[in-house]
XYZ file of C-alpha atoms in Angstrom:
733
model
C 100.659 333.436 173.139
C 104.023 332.318 173.230
C 104.708 329.397 175.217
C 108.122 330.943 176.532
C 106.671 334.019 178.131
C 106.470 334.654 181.961
C 103.389 335.787 182.341
C 102.886 335.256 185.964
C 106.225 337.323 186.907
C 105.094 340.235 184.367
C 104.166 343.873 185.550
C 102.083 346.385 183.600
C 105.101 348.145 182.158
C 106.779 344.798 181.009
C 103.674 343.696 179.231
C 103.169 346.991 177.041
C 107.029 346.978 176.347
C 106.653 343.288 175.187
C 107.038 342.568 171.285
C 104.163 341.144 171.042
C 105.285 339.221 168.019
C 103.172 336.265 168.467
C 99.912 337.744 169.720
C 97.005 338.255 167.416
C 94.955 341.355 167.700
C 91.088 340.444 167.938
C 87.939 342.422 168.276
C 84.527 341.061 167.968
C 83.145 344.008 165.755
C 85.545 342.439 162.961
C 83.505 339.554 162.714
C 80.566 341.274 161.710
C 82.198 343.523 159.164
C 83.991 340.767 157.212
C 80.693 338.778 157.373
C 78.740 341.339 155.798
C 81.612 341.780 152.971
C 81.255 338.076 152.019
C 77.640 338.181 151.778
C 77.349 341.336 149.319
C 80.008 339.701 147.165
C 77.865 336.471 146.913
C 75.021 338.438 146.160
C 76.854 340.226 143.518
C 78.038 337.022 141.942
C 74.728 335.546 141.857
C 73.024 338.649 140.087
C 75.709 338.362 137.577
C 75.150 334.810 136.795
C 71.489 335.615 136.457
C 71.772 338.798 133.840
C 74.235 336.334 131.946
C 71.629 333.489 131.547
C 69.162 336.069 130.497
C 71.238 337.380 127.760
C 71.722 333.896 126.252
C 67.900 333.417 126.167
C 67.277 336.540 124.172
C 69.777 335.702 121.541
C 68.479 331.592 121.277
C 64.546 332.040 122.444
C 63.681 328.326 121.227
C 66.244 326.790 123.549
C 64.963 325.537 126.637
C 66.660 323.917 129.796
C 66.918 320.189 129.376
C 64.959 318.237 131.950
C 66.969 315.565 133.852
C 64.971 312.135 134.586
C 65.626 310.664 138.026
C 67.445 307.323 137.776
C 65.439 303.903 138.581
C 66.434 301.949 141.357
C 67.877 298.386 140.124
C 65.016 295.643 141.055
C 65.299 291.913 140.951
C 62.001 291.489 139.347
C 62.170 293.350 136.203
C 58.811 293.479 134.210
C 60.666 295.085 130.841
C 62.903 292.967 129.289
C 66.708 294.560 129.256
C 70.011 293.237 128.481
C 71.186 290.413 130.824
C 73.722 291.380 133.660
C 76.805 289.840 132.930
C 78.963 288.953 135.922
C 82.729 288.179 134.883
C 83.907 284.866 136.258
C 87.353 284.425 137.433
C 89.950 282.436 135.658
C 90.866 278.538 136.448
C 93.928 279.476 138.465
C 92.031 282.287 140.587
C 89.111 279.909 141.255
C 91.792 277.280 142.431
C 93.427 279.657 144.635
C 90.322 280.704 146.062
C 89.150 277.234 146.768
C 92.520 276.759 148.593
C 91.901 279.717 150.676
C 88.567 278.281 151.908
C 89.928 274.732 152.525
C 92.708 275.979 154.589
C 90.070 276.840 157.300
C 89.016 272.984 157.374
C 86.339 272.874 154.859
C 86.223 270.421 152.455
C 86.991 271.269 148.626
C 83.263 270.344 147.263
C 81.874 272.270 150.032
C 84.285 275.246 149.283
C 83.480 275.311 145.639
C 79.597 275.166 146.189
C 79.953 277.844 148.486
C 82.312 280.119 146.396
C 79.915 279.594 143.286
C 76.643 280.802 145.402
C 78.702 283.860 146.536
C 80.092 284.671 142.928
C 83.544 283.819 144.013
C 83.451 285.933 147.027
C 85.755 284.235 149.516
C 84.802 286.034 152.790
C 80.869 285.558 152.072
C 81.801 282.009 151.303
C 83.522 281.321 154.572
C 80.592 282.887 156.394
C 77.898 280.614 154.986
C 80.295 277.847 155.632
C 80.329 278.545 159.243
C 76.712 278.588 159.316
C 76.141 275.415 157.225
C 79.358 273.353 156.798
C 77.839 270.895 154.318
C 76.006 273.148 151.674
C 73.684 271.227 149.207
C 74.479 271.967 145.939
C 71.062 271.778 144.748
C 69.719 274.207 147.059
C 72.266 277.100 146.179
C 71.421 279.522 143.602
C 73.157 278.944 140.131
C 75.615 281.562 138.847
C 74.987 283.904 136.077
C 76.218 282.349 133.088
C 75.064 285.508 130.870
C 72.028 284.200 128.920
C 69.412 285.651 131.081
C 67.080 284.594 133.395
C 63.799 282.516 133.001
C 60.653 284.518 131.537
C 56.986 283.684 132.795
C 53.718 285.884 132.280
C 55.633 288.516 130.227
C 58.162 289.372 132.809
C 61.644 287.938 133.653
C 62.426 286.888 137.240
C 66.349 286.613 138.018
C 67.176 283.594 139.686
C 70.960 284.563 139.801
C 72.775 285.216 142.741
C 73.163 288.875 143.560
C 76.360 290.818 142.562
C 79.396 290.610 144.568
C 79.264 292.811 147.637
C 75.278 292.267 147.776
C 73.378 289.510 149.627
C 69.602 288.816 149.056
C 67.548 289.628 151.741
C 66.138 286.719 153.840
C 63.102 286.234 155.999
C 62.913 287.161 159.567
C 62.393 283.628 160.707
C 65.196 282.438 158.977
C 67.584 285.281 159.912
C 66.572 284.385 163.711
C 67.356 280.849 162.932
C 70.687 281.489 161.532
C 71.756 284.088 164.297
C 70.800 281.294 167.012
C 72.550 278.349 165.288
C 75.624 279.977 164.182
C 78.649 279.261 165.936
C 80.850 281.904 167.567
C 84.173 282.832 165.941
C 87.621 281.170 167.150
C 88.345 282.226 170.569
C 84.871 284.129 171.182
C 82.627 282.210 173.283
C 78.508 283.067 173.832
C 78.087 284.481 177.425
C 75.353 282.359 179.193
C 72.489 284.326 180.129
C 72.162 285.400 183.812
C 68.998 284.959 185.543
C 67.890 287.749 187.727
C 66.365 285.441 190.279
C 67.234 281.730 191.470
C 66.832 279.129 188.516
C 63.762 276.876 188.853
C 63.261 273.376 187.535
C 61.637 274.720 184.497
C 64.772 276.462 183.539
C 67.167 273.936 184.414
C 65.384 271.539 182.180
C 65.289 274.050 179.579
C 68.961 274.717 179.722
C 69.651 270.978 180.030
C 67.506 270.416 176.843
C 69.403 273.219 174.951
C 72.763 271.781 176.107
C 71.672 268.333 174.749
C 70.840 269.683 171.426
C 73.929 271.607 171.414
C 76.076 268.319 172.178
C 73.872 266.509 169.473
C 74.633 268.971 166.809
C 78.367 268.735 167.638
C 78.134 264.960 167.626
C 76.599 264.714 164.285
C 79.133 266.877 162.751
C 82.078 265.189 164.403
C 80.945 261.483 163.601
C 80.800 262.169 160.019
C 84.522 263.428 160.033
C 85.486 260.903 162.531
C 84.245 257.980 160.514
C 85.951 259.242 157.297
C 89.042 258.667 158.916
C 88.730 254.909 159.810
C 87.864 252.528 157.059
C 85.651 249.451 157.546
C 88.463 247.158 157.110
C 90.455 249.151 159.953
C 87.587 248.970 162.346
C 87.182 245.323 161.902
C 91.030 245.081 162.493
C 90.733 247.028 165.597
C 88.149 244.745 167.296
C 90.871 241.920 166.903
C 93.579 243.879 168.542
C 94.595 244.184 172.072
C 93.090 246.967 173.945
C 95.053 249.933 175.230
C 95.060 251.150 178.778
C 96.748 253.625 180.784
C 97.625 252.658 184.260
C 98.546 254.996 187.034
C 100.444 253.520 189.948
C 99.050 254.992 193.325
C 99.993 254.860 196.888
C 101.749 256.447 200.011
C 105.421 257.519 200.102
C 107.781 254.411 200.823
C 105.142 251.742 199.848
C 107.381 250.586 197.302
C 105.694 251.538 194.005
C 108.641 252.077 191.957
C 110.571 248.957 192.965
C 107.104 246.782 192.237
C 107.287 248.284 188.791
C 110.584 247.493 188.244
C 110.042 244.124 188.932
C 107.214 244.109 186.939
C 109.264 245.159 183.781
C 112.194 242.700 184.760
C 109.724 239.709 184.668
C 108.162 241.022 181.578
C 111.538 241.061 179.918
C 111.737 244.832 179.253
C 114.915 245.085 181.124
C 118.017 243.345 180.993
C 119.545 241.355 183.973
C 122.698 243.201 183.418
C 121.128 246.343 183.743
C 119.535 245.471 187.103
C 122.907 244.329 188.299
C 124.541 247.459 187.176
C 121.998 249.484 189.258
C 122.248 247.289 192.345
C 126.134 247.778 192.231
C 125.945 251.819 191.916
C 123.212 251.927 194.561
C 125.239 249.827 196.950
C 128.137 252.380 196.402
C 125.765 255.287 198.282
C 124.273 252.906 200.629
C 120.896 252.213 198.612
C 121.139 248.488 197.541
C 117.565 247.852 197.880
C 116.727 250.947 195.652
C 118.244 249.251 192.710
C 114.588 248.031 191.047
C 113.252 251.549 191.869
C 116.076 252.878 189.730
C 114.433 251.596 186.533
C 111.358 253.900 187.088
C 113.332 256.826 188.825
C 115.923 257.715 185.986
C 116.416 261.290 187.570
C 119.581 261.889 189.338
C 118.006 263.699 192.073
C 115.377 261.297 192.439
C 117.882 258.506 192.687
C 120.008 260.581 195.499
C 116.723 261.394 197.645
C 115.101 257.963 197.049
C 111.749 259.541 196.209
C 109.631 259.727 192.974
C 109.410 263.419 192.129
C 107.998 263.365 188.295
C 105.910 261.028 186.599
C 107.873 257.636 184.757
C 106.331 256.400 181.874
C 106.830 252.659 180.877
C 104.823 250.200 178.613
C 104.131 246.317 179.199
C 101.910 244.161 177.471
C 99.481 241.377 178.679
C 97.482 238.600 176.571
C 94.620 241.020 176.284
C 95.933 244.611 176.894
C 98.489 246.910 175.865
C 99.576 248.963 179.267
C 101.133 252.281 179.498
C 102.571 252.539 182.895
C 102.425 255.948 184.760
C 104.305 255.827 188.151
C 103.144 258.577 190.119
C 105.239 259.999 193.093
C 103.488 259.261 196.563
C 104.925 262.229 198.940
C 102.522 265.001 199.677
C 104.674 267.644 198.058
C 104.077 266.117 194.450
C 100.328 265.724 194.823
C 99.977 267.738 191.450
C 102.208 265.369 189.360
C 99.836 262.619 190.601
C 96.704 264.576 189.318
C 98.317 264.718 186.225
C 99.064 261.165 185.924
C 95.459 259.897 187.141
C 93.931 262.595 184.910
C 94.658 260.701 181.676
C 94.752 257.002 183.161
C 91.925 254.410 182.904
C 92.916 251.894 185.502
C 95.182 252.109 188.474
C 97.109 249.885 191.055
C 96.938 251.198 194.732
C 100.080 249.852 196.357
C 99.576 249.647 200.199
C 102.634 248.479 202.518
C 101.337 245.716 204.973
C 103.941 246.387 207.621
C 102.817 247.704 210.886
C 102.393 251.266 211.176
C 103.281 252.154 207.315
C 99.792 251.132 206.179
C 98.061 253.076 209.162
C 100.294 256.187 208.231
C 98.979 256.310 204.961
C 95.305 255.421 205.487
C 94.449 257.082 208.697
C 93.125 260.609 208.885
C 95.341 263.524 209.994
C 93.578 263.734 213.676
C 94.103 260.004 214.036
C 97.871 260.267 212.979
C 98.294 263.301 215.355
C 97.064 261.255 218.360
C 99.311 258.521 217.806
C 102.480 260.852 217.537
C 101.330 262.749 220.842
C 100.890 259.248 222.487
C 104.372 258.191 221.191
C 103.289 255.571 218.383
C 105.712 255.283 215.802
C 105.523 254.514 212.128
C 107.438 252.312 210.043
C 110.089 254.983 208.833
C 112.686 256.996 210.352
C 110.526 260.477 210.493
C 107.744 258.949 212.247
C 105.081 259.837 209.462
C 106.177 258.139 206.487
C 106.875 261.514 204.658
C 103.319 262.670 205.584
C 103.093 266.209 206.687
C 101.616 267.223 210.014
C 98.185 267.771 209.456
C 97.822 266.601 206.170
C 95.396 263.386 205.316
C 97.431 260.054 204.355
C 98.182 259.909 200.907
C 96.541 256.405 200.488
C 93.265 257.864 201.438
C 93.894 261.045 199.259
C 95.051 259.114 196.184
C 91.800 257.030 196.465
C 89.410 260.205 196.134
C 91.555 261.798 193.449
C 91.800 258.727 191.239
C 87.903 258.158 191.340
C 87.124 261.649 190.758
C 89.428 262.149 187.983
C 87.921 258.913 186.232
C 90.019 255.787 187.134
C 87.132 253.180 187.306
C 89.173 250.133 187.807
C 91.732 249.337 190.711
C 93.832 246.708 191.745
C 94.912 246.669 195.582
C 98.660 245.560 195.505
C 99.192 244.595 199.133
C 102.950 244.895 199.287
C 105.716 243.948 201.634
C 103.405 241.016 203.218
C 106.740 238.849 203.396
C 108.070 241.587 206.029
C 104.834 241.367 207.944
C 104.516 239.625 211.317
C 104.309 236.629 210.912
C 105.359 236.306 207.409
C 102.630 236.254 204.701
C 100.130 236.582 207.509
C 96.656 236.307 206.115
C 95.141 237.975 209.121
C 96.967 241.408 208.000
C 95.900 240.622 204.461
C 92.149 240.629 205.591
C 92.444 243.271 208.058
C 93.683 245.786 205.340
C 90.981 244.586 202.760
C 88.040 245.034 205.541
C 89.266 248.677 206.194
C 89.815 249.776 202.394
C 86.521 248.179 200.990
C 84.084 250.704 202.873
C 86.128 253.455 201.645
C 86.429 252.511 198.055
C 82.722 252.093 197.993
C 82.045 255.494 199.736
C 84.255 256.943 196.712
C 82.358 255.775 194.078
C 84.350 252.481 193.197
C 82.344 249.327 192.074
C 83.758 246.577 194.184
C 83.238 244.180 191.389
C 86.053 246.060 189.816
C 88.427 246.092 192.497
C 90.817 243.458 193.106
C 93.106 242.514 196.262
C 96.488 240.709 195.419
C 99.410 240.136 198.012
C 102.776 240.505 196.751
C 106.392 241.101 197.439
C 107.616 243.917 195.499
C 111.045 243.527 196.432
C 111.509 239.389 195.817
C 108.946 239.277 193.022
C 106.617 236.887 194.553
C 103.220 236.536 193.188
C 103.868 238.934 190.760
C 104.052 236.858 187.469
C 103.878 233.338 188.813
C 101.965 231.970 191.284
C 103.729 230.634 194.289
C 101.699 227.591 193.837
C 102.902 226.740 190.627
C 106.537 227.856 191.191
C 107.785 224.348 191.759
C 106.692 223.289 188.547
C 108.200 226.200 186.662
C 111.440 225.923 184.522
C 112.478 229.389 184.937
C 115.166 229.871 187.822
C 114.148 233.415 188.530
C 110.322 232.452 188.919
C 111.459 229.590 191.447
C 113.662 232.033 193.215
C 111.091 234.767 193.544
C 108.776 232.286 195.226
C 111.105 230.317 197.215
C 109.994 232.136 200.743
C 106.362 232.368 199.675
C 105.178 229.058 200.929
C 103.133 230.559 203.505
C 101.071 232.596 200.772
C 100.586 229.241 198.764
C 99.101 227.847 201.856
C 95.879 230.462 201.873
C 95.748 232.292 198.979
C 94.254 230.768 196.057
C 93.653 234.144 193.537
C 95.414 235.532 190.701
C 98.844 237.287 190.376
C 99.349 240.608 189.699
C 99.998 240.291 186.162
C 96.952 237.873 185.790
C 94.823 240.964 187.556
C 96.247 243.077 185.039
C 94.826 240.831 182.345
C 91.318 240.888 183.917
C 90.859 244.688 183.439
C 87.937 245.392 181.204
C 88.362 247.358 177.905
C 87.750 251.084 178.317
C 84.854 252.391 176.187
C 86.406 254.947 173.672
C 84.663 258.012 172.189
C 85.858 257.780 168.821
C 82.733 259.411 167.196
C 83.437 262.768 169.207
C 85.455 265.591 167.882
C 88.989 265.360 168.367
C 90.870 266.071 171.454
C 94.564 265.609 172.338
C 96.126 266.471 175.739
C 99.767 267.513 175.291
C 102.236 266.435 177.982
C 105.785 267.279 176.615
C 107.140 269.128 173.475
C 110.293 268.960 171.723
C 111.901 269.752 168.338
C 113.039 266.888 166.152
C 114.519 267.646 162.616
C 111.869 270.144 160.726
C 109.055 269.034 162.790
C 107.693 269.563 166.334
C 107.010 266.571 168.319
C 103.938 266.756 170.815
C 103.660 263.910 173.195
C 100.409 263.206 175.106
C 97.224 261.343 175.126
C 94.277 261.318 172.607
C 91.348 262.048 174.761
C 88.645 261.287 172.126
C 88.118 261.246 168.429
C 90.519 260.228 165.737
C 93.378 262.107 164.049
C 95.486 260.521 160.847
C 98.517 261.520 158.884
C 97.822 264.651 157.000
C 95.139 266.002 159.281
C 94.959 269.766 160.170
C 94.629 270.364 163.951
C 94.359 273.528 165.818
C 96.434 274.200 168.558
C 94.640 275.980 171.676
C 94.723 278.433 173.181
C 96.805 280.283 170.418
C 94.474 278.995 167.521
C 97.411 278.239 165.197
C 96.866 275.312 162.793
C 99.257 272.908 161.899
C 99.509 269.590 160.080
C 100.023 265.820 161.263
C 102.951 264.727 159.280
C 103.901 261.585 161.286
C 102.155 259.785 164.388
C 104.605 257.458 166.661
C 102.855 254.862 168.816
C 106.061 254.221 170.502
C 107.081 250.482 171.831
C 103.563 249.476 171.444
C 102.809 246.624 169.436
C 100.640 247.437 166.501
C 99.794 243.620 165.638
C 101.018 240.540 163.826
C 99.642 238.048 161.581
C 97.650 235.238 162.937
C 98.461 233.133 159.645
C 100.661 233.155 156.373
C 97.599 233.659 154.474
C 96.283 236.442 156.325
C 100.093 237.892 156.530
C 99.961 240.475 153.799
C 96.374 241.753 154.738
C 97.127 242.087 158.263
C 100.558 243.859 157.536
C 98.574 246.274 155.361
C 96.074 246.908 158.235
C 98.924 247.188 160.506
C 100.459 250.073 158.382
C 97.135 251.655 158.231
C 96.951 251.490 161.811
C 100.237 253.267 162.614
C 99.039 256.374 160.594
C 95.990 256.575 163.139
C 95.878 258.043 166.673
C 92.436 256.817 168.069
C 91.055 257.722 171.750
C 93.212 256.328 174.280
C 96.293 255.942 172.480
C 99.360 257.471 174.224
C 101.240 258.700 171.008
C 103.476 261.235 169.641
C 102.446 263.565 167.115
C 104.816 265.188 164.566
C 103.722 268.612 163.621
C 104.636 270.790 160.748
C 103.659 274.251 159.799
C 104.100 275.696 163.457
C 106.926 277.168 165.514
C 107.800 275.428 168.894
C 107.284 278.674 170.777
C 103.575 278.640 170.241
C 103.002 275.011 171.791
C 103.468 274.392 175.399
C 102.735 271.537 177.870
C 98.970 271.506 178.556
C 97.814 272.716 175.355
C 94.886 270.986 173.433
C 94.980 269.988 170.061
C 91.508 269.812 168.126
C 89.842 269.704 164.784
C 90.951 272.618 162.685
C 87.180 273.199 161.690
C 85.948 276.333 163.921
C 82.558 274.464 164.578
C 84.572 271.305 166.154
C 86.782 273.468 168.596
C 86.208 273.630 172.229
C 85.647 277.071 173.458
C 87.670 279.084 175.881
C 86.127 279.837 179.034
C 86.906 281.890 182.235
C 83.613 281.123 184.340
C 81.767 277.900 184.287
C 79.267 275.945 186.745
C 80.430 272.929 188.412
C 79.403 270.185 190.759
C 82.012 269.459 193.335
C 82.796 266.779 196.298
C 84.304 268.302 199.342
C 87.079 266.275 201.037
C 86.099 265.068 204.318
C 89.184 266.643 205.929
C 88.641 270.277 204.837
C 89.661 272.527 207.690
C 88.788 275.733 206.564
C 85.060 275.851 204.956
C 84.304 277.228 201.355
C 82.775 280.437 201.140
C 81.917 283.016 198.355
C 85.320 284.525 197.075
C 87.407 281.480 198.593
C 90.636 281.566 196.392
C 91.923 278.187 195.192
C 93.954 276.420 192.546
C 92.477 274.649 189.978
C 94.247 271.559 188.502
C 92.948 269.819 185.081
C 95.172 267.218 183.242
C 98.643 268.934 183.006
C 97.329 272.538 183.830
C 96.924 274.778 187.280
C 95.116 278.007 187.355
C 94.000 280.196 189.810
C 90.450 280.080 190.527
C 87.718 281.742 192.686
C 84.240 280.488 193.744
C 82.220 283.589 192.548
C 78.758 281.756 193.606
C 77.493 278.973 195.861
C 74.190 277.822 194.086
C 73.263 274.740 196.266
C 74.343 272.246 198.471
C 73.390 268.703 199.478
C 72.650 268.437 203.332
C 74.602 265.577 204.722
C 71.934 264.745 207.363
C 68.879 264.333 205.565
C 69.951 264.743 202.129
C 67.723 267.987 200.856
C 68.923 270.507 198.473
C 69.560 273.898 200.373
C 69.738 276.578 198.054
C 72.413 279.612 198.001
C 74.007 278.407 201.031
C 76.678 280.878 202.645
C 79.060 278.283 203.774
C 80.066 274.543 202.403
C 81.858 272.364 204.646
C 83.833 268.934 204.427
C 82.166 265.930 203.258
C 79.090 267.579 201.240
C 78.248 268.147 197.703
C 77.671 271.376 196.297
C 77.169 273.202 192.874
C 79.112 276.419 192.602
C 80.088 278.866 189.898
C 83.960 279.382 189.567
C 85.992 281.953 187.944
C 89.175 281.472 186.268
C 91.990 284.194 186.201
C 92.341 283.472 182.629
C 90.537 281.534 180.023
C 90.898 277.993 179.814
C 89.907 275.318 177.350
C 87.198 273.477 179.074
C 84.079 271.807 177.895
C 80.950 269.914 179.717
C 81.771 266.720 181.233
C 78.980 265.184 178.854
C 80.942 266.396 176.126
C 84.547 265.775 177.036
C 85.186 263.930 180.229
C 88.928 264.554 180.113
C 88.363 268.706 179.659
C 85.388 268.425 182.075
C 87.146 267.001 185.374
C 89.211 269.176 187.565
C 90.606 269.553 191.206
C 90.618 272.083 193.803
C 93.629 272.502 196.293
C 94.587 275.243 198.491
C 97.770 275.601 200.634
C 99.210 272.065 199.643
C 96.044 270.480 200.429
C 93.228 268.903 198.135
C 89.981 270.779 199.026
C 87.461 269.306 196.406
C 87.214 267.259 193.095
C 84.467 268.173 190.402
C 83.135 267.964 187.204
C 81.973 270.827 185.053
C 77.931 270.886 184.502
C 77.594 273.877 182.072
C 79.951 276.224 180.459
């Protein structure tokens, strides 16, 4: 029917008067008529063909119809000797091109050639075999056909050649099942964990833990061989004689004097010239903040200098006789806790700066309830707003920073009791002992080993007991050291411990997972010339110049063209005879980034739009890449000051190194009862101060790993409405 006809408004007369130019006349009887005519026609044609064949047979009676023999199927075990099957071999240039296609996936050249020969130079089949077995043995692979036939035994010929292109030899069922279970998933696709219908028992937990351990051992064995190839034995011996590298985060409540103290450390270490400090003092005095001159060394942003508050993390580097330290000055204000989480998440050690003046320490360490009671009773804090920059109802940042730092991996701590010269009386030992007595139980409750916690009294503004002890200042030839400790006679009368720099030098070297797969957390990206500079920290593994790395989550592969170690001293020769060998090792060290190094990787072969802050750089080999997950099982420790309990479906914000993403608690598997320590399965609610095992579901896929496989990608923090809710580790993905 026409699409322009208005059927609904037509009458009977209009319908029959219509021209009907597009209507098809149709009756059911027509089908039977035409079908009968077609059947008669075909029958007539068939009879005509039969008559023609009969006429030809009458003319040639001896001729018979040839018998067509069925074709025999091709078998690999041929009893009768036939002509050998010749498989054409590609030219040398084609072989090199196919080898390069396979080696671009991260496999070695020898493994690529063996796999290609086994699959008759089929690139797709060779890559599939290498994904199952990255290190094939040349003796175990079938030899390619050379045109000379096979070996014969017992009168028959058994073919040992590989199957033709496009065909694969069938394998036993047991081997197929084993291969399917051990084969890693394709990039970007993760194996979904099995979901038990009932509550997991102890046996199921042990089975899952054993499977995860076997998986980690397989990954570790693959990574250890690749990592050891990048470090020569001479370089390993050279690393043992060098200073250890540590990343140190500066923690503490707002206005505790963190930036001023770090500026004083840089000045006394000779990293900042005196004329620079004089210039900052003049500029700060013009806006009425003369005491902020040393803080401006760390706070380089104009908004930070105007407000007098650290907003973003500042990075500097210093050296002690035993360590090369990378300083991360974290903000202390409650509004910038996510930046503090970023710094603590990539740090090994920390300095907790507390103010010893009356009211400032209590404002940073006391709970929200105690602070509220003090404010209601007319109590005053050390600063103008009455709460030290702390929001009403929030936990003090000293208490929160301690919990977050331990949960994010900081194991060694220096408690710098600052502004002790401004206490009443000056350099009061009673005030120092009071602060130490209140902090020690809380540090121990949060998992710190008190043997690795040091308490040091200092004055960040004057520099007393920062580098030179007040007991030895009278014998010092440096006028600056004498001026710094001129008013510290009260401290020298009772304090016999180390200075702040001496306490830093007492840090224990951190254990590095060099043998594990390469993981690099990017914190800053910018373009420089023809390359892309990615600034960050090596969480584990090793990378050297010329290595191919994978940028996750996008999956692009880039090449490391250069590695910059910043202002860290690589090393110097101890004697003239060893200068040449040491210089050679230093040059080799500059081309390698090892776990714990804060470096800049210059990448080639990738666009800057494909890399963002928080991306993970890993080995390019598919079997050594971390998986992208949207759901995982985690163990969390709830903060004591939790106001709203956690239930199934609670919406939170998950912070991990430089990233934050929305998350939901999809299941609460169990919790530990605070009263008796028993495990309560499937609780409906989780309150503050307890430990729970939960299932967390993310809004988008994130590059995460089990805590046992990669600690940096296995720690996280949960926050809600500006408050820290919990810290946790990933148990299984």
